[in-house]
PDB file of C-alpha atoms in Angstrom:
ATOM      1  CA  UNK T   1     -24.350 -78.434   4.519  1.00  0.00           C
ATOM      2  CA  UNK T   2     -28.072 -77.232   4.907  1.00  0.00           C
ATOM      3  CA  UNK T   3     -29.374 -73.467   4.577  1.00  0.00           C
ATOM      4  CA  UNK T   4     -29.615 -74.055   8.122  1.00  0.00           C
ATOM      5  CA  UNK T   5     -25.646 -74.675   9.195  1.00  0.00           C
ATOM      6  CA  UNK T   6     -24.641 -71.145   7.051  1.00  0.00           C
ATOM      7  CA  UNK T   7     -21.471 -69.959   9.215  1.00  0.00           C
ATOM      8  CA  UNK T   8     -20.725 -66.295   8.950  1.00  0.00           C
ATOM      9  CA  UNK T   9     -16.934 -65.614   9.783  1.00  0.00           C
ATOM     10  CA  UNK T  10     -17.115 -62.359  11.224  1.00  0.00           C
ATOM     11  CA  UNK T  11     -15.319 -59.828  13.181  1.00  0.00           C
ATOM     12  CA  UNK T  12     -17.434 -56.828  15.045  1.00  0.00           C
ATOM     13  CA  UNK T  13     -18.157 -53.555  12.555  1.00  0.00           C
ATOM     14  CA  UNK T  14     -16.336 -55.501   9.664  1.00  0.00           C
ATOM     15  CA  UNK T  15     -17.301 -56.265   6.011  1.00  0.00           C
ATOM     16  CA  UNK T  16     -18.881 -59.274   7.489  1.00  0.00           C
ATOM     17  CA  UNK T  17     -21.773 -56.519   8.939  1.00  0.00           C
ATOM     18  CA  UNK T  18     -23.178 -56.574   5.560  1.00  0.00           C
ATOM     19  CA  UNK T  19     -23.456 -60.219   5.274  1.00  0.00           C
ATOM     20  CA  UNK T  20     -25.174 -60.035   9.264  1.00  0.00           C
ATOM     21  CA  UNK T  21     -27.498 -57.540   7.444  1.00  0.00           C
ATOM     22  CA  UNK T  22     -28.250 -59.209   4.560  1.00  0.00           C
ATOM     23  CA  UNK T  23     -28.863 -62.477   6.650  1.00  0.00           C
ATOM     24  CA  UNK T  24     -31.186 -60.891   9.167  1.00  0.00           C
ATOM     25  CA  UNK T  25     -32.991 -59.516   6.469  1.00  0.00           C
ATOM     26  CA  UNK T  26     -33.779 -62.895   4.922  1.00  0.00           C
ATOM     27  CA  UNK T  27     -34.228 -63.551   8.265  1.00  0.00           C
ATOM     28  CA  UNK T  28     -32.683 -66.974   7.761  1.00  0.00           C
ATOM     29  CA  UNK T  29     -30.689 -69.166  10.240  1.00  0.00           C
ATOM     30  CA  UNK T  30     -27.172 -68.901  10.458  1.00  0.00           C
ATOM     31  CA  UNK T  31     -24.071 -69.070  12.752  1.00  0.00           C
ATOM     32  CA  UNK T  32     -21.776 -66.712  13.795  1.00  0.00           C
ATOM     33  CA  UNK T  33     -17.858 -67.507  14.350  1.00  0.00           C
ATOM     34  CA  UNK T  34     -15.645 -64.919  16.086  1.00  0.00           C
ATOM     35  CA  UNK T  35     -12.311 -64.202  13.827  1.00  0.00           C
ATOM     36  CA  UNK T  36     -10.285 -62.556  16.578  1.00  0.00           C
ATOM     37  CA  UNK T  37      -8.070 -59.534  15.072  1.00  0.00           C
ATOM     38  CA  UNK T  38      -6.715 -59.116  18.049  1.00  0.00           C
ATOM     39  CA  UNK T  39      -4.531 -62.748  17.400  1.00  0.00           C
ATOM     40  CA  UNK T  40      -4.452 -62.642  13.957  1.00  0.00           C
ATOM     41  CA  UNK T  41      -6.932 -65.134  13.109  1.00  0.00           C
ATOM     42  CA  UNK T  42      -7.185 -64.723   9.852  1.00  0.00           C
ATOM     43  CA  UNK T  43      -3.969 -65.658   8.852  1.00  0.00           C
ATOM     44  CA  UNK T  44      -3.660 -68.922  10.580  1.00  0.00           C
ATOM     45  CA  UNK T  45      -3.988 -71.639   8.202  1.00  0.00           C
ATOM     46  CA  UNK T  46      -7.783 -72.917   9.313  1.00  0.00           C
ATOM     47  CA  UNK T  47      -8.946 -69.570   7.659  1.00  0.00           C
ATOM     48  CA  UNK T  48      -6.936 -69.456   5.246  1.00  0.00           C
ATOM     49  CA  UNK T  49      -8.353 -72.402   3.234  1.00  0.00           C
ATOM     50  CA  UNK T  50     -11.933 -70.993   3.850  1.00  0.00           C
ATOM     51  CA  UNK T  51     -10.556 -67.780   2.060  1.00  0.00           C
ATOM     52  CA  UNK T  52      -6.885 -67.872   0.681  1.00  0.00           C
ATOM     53  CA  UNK T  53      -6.293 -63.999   0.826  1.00  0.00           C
ATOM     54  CA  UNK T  54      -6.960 -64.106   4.774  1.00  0.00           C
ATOM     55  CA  UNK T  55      -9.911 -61.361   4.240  1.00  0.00           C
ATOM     56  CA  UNK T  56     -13.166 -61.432   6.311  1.00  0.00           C
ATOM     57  CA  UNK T  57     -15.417 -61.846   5.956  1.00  0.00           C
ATOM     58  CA  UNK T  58     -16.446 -65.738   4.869  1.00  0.00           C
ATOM     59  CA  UNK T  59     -19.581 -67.755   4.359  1.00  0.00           C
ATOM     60  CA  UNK T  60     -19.450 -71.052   4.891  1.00  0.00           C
ATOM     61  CA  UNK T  61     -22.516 -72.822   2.595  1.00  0.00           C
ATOM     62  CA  UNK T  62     -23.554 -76.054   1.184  1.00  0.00           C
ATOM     63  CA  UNK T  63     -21.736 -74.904  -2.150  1.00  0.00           C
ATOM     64  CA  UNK T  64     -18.319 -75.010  -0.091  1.00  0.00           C
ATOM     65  CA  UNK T  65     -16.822 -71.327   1.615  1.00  0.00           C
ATOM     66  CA  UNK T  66     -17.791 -68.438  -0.118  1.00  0.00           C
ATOM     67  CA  UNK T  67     -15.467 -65.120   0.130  1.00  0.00           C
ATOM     68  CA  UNK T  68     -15.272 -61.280  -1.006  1.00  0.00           C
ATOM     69  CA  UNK T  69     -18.649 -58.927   0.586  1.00  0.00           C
ATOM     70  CA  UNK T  70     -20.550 -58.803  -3.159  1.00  0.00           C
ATOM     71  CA  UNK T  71     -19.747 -62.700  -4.101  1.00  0.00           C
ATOM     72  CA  UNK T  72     -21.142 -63.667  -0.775  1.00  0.00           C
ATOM     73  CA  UNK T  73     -24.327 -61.431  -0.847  1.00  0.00           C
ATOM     74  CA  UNK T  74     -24.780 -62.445  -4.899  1.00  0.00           C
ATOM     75  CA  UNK T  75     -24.802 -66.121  -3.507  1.00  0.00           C
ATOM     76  CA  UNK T  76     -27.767 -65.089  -0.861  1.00  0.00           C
ATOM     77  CA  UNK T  77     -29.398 -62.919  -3.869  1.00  0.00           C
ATOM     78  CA  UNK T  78     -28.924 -65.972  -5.850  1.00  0.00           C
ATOM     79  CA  UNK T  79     -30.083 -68.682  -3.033  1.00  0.00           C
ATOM     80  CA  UNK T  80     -33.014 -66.384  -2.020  1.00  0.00           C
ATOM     81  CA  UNK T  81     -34.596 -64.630  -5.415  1.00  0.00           C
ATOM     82  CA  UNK T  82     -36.478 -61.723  -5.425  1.00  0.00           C
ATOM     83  CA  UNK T  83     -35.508 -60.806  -1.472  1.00  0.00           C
ATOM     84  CA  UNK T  84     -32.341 -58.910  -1.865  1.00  0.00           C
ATOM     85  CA  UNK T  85     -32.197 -57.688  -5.566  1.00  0.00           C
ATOM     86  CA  UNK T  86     -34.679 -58.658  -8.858  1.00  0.00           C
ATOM     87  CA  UNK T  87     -34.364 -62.576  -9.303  1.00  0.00           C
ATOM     88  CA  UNK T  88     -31.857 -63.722 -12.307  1.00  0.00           C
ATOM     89  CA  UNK T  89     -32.807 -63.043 -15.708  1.00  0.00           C
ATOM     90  CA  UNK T  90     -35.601 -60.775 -14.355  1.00  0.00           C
ATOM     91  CA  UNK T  91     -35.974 -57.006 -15.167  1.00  0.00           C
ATOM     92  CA  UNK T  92     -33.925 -54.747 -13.237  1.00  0.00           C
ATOM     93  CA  UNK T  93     -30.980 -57.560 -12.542  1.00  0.00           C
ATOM     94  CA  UNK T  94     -28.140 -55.886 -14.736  1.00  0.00           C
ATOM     95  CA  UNK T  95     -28.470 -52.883 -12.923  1.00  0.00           C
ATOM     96  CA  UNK T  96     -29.202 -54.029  -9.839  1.00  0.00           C
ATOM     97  CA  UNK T  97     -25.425 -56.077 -10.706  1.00  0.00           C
ATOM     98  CA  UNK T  98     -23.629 -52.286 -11.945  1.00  0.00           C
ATOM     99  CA  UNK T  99     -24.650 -50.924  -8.638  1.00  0.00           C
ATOM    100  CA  UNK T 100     -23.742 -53.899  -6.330  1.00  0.00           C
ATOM    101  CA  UNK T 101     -20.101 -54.441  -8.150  1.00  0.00           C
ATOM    102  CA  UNK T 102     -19.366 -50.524  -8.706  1.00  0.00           C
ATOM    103  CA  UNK T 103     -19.513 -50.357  -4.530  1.00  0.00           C
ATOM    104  CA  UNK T 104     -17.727 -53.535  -4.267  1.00  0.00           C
ATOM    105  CA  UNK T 105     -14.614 -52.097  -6.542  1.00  0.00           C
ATOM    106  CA  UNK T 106     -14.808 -48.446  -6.619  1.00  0.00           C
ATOM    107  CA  UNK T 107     -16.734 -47.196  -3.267  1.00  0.00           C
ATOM    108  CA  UNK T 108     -15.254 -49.844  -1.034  1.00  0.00           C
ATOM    109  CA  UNK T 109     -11.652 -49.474  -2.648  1.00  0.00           C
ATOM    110  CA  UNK T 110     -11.829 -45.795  -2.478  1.00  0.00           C
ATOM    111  CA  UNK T 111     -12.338 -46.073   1.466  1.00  0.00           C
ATOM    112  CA  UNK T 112      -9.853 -48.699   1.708  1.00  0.00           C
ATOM    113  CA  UNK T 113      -7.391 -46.141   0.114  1.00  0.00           C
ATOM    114  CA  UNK T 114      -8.764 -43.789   2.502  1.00  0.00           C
ATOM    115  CA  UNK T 115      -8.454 -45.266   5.190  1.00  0.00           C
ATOM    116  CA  UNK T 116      -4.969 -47.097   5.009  1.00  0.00           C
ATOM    117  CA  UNK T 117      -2.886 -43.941   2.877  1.00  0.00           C
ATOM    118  CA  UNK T 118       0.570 -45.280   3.928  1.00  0.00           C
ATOM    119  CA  UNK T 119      -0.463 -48.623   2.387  1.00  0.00           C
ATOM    120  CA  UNK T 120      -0.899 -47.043  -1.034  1.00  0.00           C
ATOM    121  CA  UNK T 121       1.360 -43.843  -1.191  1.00  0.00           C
ATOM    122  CA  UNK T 122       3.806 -43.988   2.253  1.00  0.00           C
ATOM    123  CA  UNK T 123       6.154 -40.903   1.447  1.00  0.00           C
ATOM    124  CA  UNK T 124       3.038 -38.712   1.591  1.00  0.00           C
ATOM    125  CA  UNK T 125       0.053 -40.500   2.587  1.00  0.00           C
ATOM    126  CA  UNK T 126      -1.582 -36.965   4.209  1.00  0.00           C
ATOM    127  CA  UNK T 127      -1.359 -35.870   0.103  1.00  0.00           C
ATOM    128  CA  UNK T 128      -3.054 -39.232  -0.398  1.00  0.00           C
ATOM    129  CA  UNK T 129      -5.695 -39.579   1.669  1.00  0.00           C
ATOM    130  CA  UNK T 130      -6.578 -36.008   1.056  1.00  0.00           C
ATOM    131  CA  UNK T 131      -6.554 -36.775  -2.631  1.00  0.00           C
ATOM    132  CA  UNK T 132      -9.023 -39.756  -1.761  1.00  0.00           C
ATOM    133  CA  UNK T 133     -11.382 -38.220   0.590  1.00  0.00           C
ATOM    134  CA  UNK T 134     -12.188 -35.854  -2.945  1.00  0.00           C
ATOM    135  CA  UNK T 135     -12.372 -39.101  -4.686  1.00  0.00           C
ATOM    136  CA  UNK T 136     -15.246 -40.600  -2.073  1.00  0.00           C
ATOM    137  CA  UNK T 137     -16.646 -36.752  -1.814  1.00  0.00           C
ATOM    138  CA  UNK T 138     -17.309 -37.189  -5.776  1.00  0.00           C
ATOM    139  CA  UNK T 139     -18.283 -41.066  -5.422  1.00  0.00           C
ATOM    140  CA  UNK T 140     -21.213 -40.326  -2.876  1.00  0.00           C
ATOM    141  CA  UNK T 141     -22.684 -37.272  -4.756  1.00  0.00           C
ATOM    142  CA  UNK T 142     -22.869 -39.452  -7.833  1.00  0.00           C
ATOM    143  CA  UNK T 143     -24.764 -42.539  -5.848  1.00  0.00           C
ATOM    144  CA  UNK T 144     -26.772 -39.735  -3.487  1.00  0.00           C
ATOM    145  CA  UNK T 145     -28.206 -39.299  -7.437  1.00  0.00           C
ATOM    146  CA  UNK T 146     -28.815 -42.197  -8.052  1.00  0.00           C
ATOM    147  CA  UNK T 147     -30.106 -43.526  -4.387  1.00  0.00           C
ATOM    148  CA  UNK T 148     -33.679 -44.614  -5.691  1.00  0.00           C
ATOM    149  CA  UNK T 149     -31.975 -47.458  -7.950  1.00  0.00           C
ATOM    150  CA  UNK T 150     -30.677 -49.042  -4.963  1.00  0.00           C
ATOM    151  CA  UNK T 151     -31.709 -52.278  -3.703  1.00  0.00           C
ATOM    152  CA  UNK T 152     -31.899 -53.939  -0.338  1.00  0.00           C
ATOM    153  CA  UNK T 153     -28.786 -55.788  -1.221  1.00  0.00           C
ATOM    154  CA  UNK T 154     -27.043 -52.737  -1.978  1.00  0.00           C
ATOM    155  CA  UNK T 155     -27.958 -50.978   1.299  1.00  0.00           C
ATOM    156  CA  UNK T 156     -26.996 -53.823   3.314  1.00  0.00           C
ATOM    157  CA  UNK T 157     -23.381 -53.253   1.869  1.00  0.00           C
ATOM    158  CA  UNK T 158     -23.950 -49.160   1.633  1.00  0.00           C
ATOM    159  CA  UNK T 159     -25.252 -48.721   5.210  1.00  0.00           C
ATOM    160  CA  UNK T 160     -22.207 -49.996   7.102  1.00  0.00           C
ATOM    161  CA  UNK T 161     -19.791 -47.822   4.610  1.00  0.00           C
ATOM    162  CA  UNK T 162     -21.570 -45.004   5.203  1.00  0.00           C
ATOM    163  CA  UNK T 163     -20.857 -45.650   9.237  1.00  0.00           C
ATOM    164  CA  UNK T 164     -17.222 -46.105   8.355  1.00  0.00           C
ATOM    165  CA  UNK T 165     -16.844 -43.069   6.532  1.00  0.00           C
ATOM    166  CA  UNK T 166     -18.044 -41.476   9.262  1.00  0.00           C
ATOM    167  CA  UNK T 167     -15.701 -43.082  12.140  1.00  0.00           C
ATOM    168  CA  UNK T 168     -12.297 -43.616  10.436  1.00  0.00           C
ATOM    169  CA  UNK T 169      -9.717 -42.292   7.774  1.00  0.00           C
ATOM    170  CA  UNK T 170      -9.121 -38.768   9.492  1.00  0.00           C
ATOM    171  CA  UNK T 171     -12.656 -37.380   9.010  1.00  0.00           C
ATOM    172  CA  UNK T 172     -11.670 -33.779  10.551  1.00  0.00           C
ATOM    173  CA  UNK T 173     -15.228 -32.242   8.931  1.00  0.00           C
ATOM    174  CA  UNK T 174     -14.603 -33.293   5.362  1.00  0.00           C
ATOM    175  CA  UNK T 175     -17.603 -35.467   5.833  1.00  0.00           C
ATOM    176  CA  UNK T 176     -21.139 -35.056   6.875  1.00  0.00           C
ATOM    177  CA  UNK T 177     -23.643 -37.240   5.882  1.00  0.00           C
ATOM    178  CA  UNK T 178     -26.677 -34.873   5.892  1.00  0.00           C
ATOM    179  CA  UNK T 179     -24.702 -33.300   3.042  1.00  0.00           C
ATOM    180  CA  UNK T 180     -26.100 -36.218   0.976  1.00  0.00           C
ATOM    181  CA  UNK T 181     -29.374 -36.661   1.983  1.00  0.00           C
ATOM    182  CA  UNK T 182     -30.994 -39.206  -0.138  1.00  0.00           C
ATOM    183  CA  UNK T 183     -28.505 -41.438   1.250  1.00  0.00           C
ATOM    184  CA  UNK T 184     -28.790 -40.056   4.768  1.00  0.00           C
ATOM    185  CA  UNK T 185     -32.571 -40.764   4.769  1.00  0.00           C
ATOM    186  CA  UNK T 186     -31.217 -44.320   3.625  1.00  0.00           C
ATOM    187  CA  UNK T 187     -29.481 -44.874   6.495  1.00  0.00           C
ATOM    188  CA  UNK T 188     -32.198 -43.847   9.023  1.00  0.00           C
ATOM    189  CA  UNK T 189     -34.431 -45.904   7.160  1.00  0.00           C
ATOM    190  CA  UNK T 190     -31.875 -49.014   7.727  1.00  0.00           C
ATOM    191  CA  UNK T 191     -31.094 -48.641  11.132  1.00  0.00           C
ATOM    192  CA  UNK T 192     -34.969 -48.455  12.862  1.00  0.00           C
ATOM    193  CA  UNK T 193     -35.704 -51.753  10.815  1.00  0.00           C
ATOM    194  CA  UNK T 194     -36.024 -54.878  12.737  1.00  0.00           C
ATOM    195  CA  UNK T 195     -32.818 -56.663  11.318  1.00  0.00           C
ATOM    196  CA  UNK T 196     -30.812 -53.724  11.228  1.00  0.00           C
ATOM    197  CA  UNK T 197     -31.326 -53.456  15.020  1.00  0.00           C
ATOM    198  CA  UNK T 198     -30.819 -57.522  15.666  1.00  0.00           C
ATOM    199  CA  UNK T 199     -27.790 -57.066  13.848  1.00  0.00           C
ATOM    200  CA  UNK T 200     -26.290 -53.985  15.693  1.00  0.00           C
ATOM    201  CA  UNK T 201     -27.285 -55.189  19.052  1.00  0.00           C
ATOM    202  CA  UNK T 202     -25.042 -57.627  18.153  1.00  0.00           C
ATOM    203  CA  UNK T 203     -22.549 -55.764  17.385  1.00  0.00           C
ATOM    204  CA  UNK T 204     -22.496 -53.387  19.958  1.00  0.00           C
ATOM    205  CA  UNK T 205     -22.799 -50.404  17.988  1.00  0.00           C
ATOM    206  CA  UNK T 206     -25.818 -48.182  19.233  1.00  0.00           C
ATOM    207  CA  UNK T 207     -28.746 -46.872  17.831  1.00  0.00           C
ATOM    208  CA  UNK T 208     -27.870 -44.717  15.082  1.00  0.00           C
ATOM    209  CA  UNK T 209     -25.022 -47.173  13.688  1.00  0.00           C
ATOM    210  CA  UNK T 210     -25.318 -45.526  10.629  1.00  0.00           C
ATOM    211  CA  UNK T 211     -26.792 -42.231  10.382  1.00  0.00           C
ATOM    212  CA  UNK T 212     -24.838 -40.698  13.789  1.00  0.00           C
ATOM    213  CA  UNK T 213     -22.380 -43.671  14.524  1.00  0.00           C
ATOM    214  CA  UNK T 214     -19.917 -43.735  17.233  1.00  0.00           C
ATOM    215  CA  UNK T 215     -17.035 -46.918  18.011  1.00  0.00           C
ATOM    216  CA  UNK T 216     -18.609 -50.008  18.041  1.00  0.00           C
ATOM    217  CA  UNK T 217     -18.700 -51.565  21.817  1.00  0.00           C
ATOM    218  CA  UNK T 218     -19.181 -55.313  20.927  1.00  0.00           C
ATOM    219  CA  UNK T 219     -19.948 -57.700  23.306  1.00  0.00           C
ATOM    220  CA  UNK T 220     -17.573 -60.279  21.859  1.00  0.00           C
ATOM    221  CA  UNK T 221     -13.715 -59.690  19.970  1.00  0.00           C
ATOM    222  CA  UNK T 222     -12.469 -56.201  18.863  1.00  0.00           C
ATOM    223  CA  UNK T 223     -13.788 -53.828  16.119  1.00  0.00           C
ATOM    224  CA  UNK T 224      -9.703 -52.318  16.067  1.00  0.00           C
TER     225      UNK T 224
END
């Protein structure tokens, strides 16, 4: 497989938006396939030897099918130095590695766990979720600190939590973004850039996908 047959299995205003992102920024040719929630697709046995845990999203690449949000945009960083984060055994890669990993297993987890409550905790998943909401709360002031070490690669994976955050896991007020505004000027900086906008046109989810989101309208599949 050529750079040119990379298949993104996606569904709309999934983990598979940061991949979109990170492609469009590379601005590199790749194909989109449709993993329809709605049926299940992503347990039937086609996807499940791309990716054995039935996740999306996955890349499909000349190195064989490539799975899990930060091992898929390492492989682009890797594929594509110096675009995304510092090039490999360059200054600035370690951290440019803490950052990407700490959202992949502590930021993304903690929204999972957000999100999902009776999944983790189901005789008192309100407890739960409240308890995690403090837990993101305390995650986002730390990186809001720390915004200026960011890298392209980390704000195509920070941009689209920061939407979610917004839109799901009960937010009755507990969250506004302007409250952190290094990372709100972030994600206005995202969204008005050219591949930002390719890739939430198609998506279907507006203008301000990330700064003032609102439920994605996608013009193909189901974002629920």
């Amino acid at each position: 497989m050529t750079h040119d047959l990379l298949r993104l299995h996606y569904a709309p205003d999934n983990a598979s938006l940061c991949i979109r992102l990170a492609c469009e920024l590379l601005d590199i040719p790749y194909q989109t396939v449709l993993v329809d929630r709605a049926s299940r697709a992503q347990d039937s046995a086609a996807y499940r030897a791309l990716n054995p845990a039935g996740l999306i999203p996955v890349l499909e690449t000349d190195d064989g099918p490539v799975f899990e949000t930060a091992a898929i945009l390492i492989w682009l960083a890797n594929r594509y130095p110096g675009q995304l984060m510092p090039a490999p055994a360059t200054t600035g890669e370690a951290n440019a590695l803490s950052w990407l990993l700490w959202l992949a297993n502590t930021l993304h987890t903690t929204l999972r766990m957000t999100f999902y409550p009776a999944q983790y905790m189901p005789d008192a998943p309100d407890d739960f979720r409240a308890a995690m909401q403090r837990r993101l709360s305390s995650h986002l002031h730390l990186l809001d600190r720390h915004a200026k070490a960011l890298h392209p690669v980390h704000h195509c994976y920070l941009a689209p939590m920061l939407r979610w955050t917004s839109l799901y896991g009960d937010n009755a007020g507990w969250f506004t973004l302007t409250d952190y505004p290094r990372l709100h000027s972030l994600a206005r900086q995202c969204e008005v850039s050219a591949h930002a906008r390719r890739a939430a046109q198609a998506e279907g989810l507006g203008n301000t996908p990330f700064s003032a989101p609102r439920l994605a309208n996608p013009p193909e599949g189901s974002a629920t």
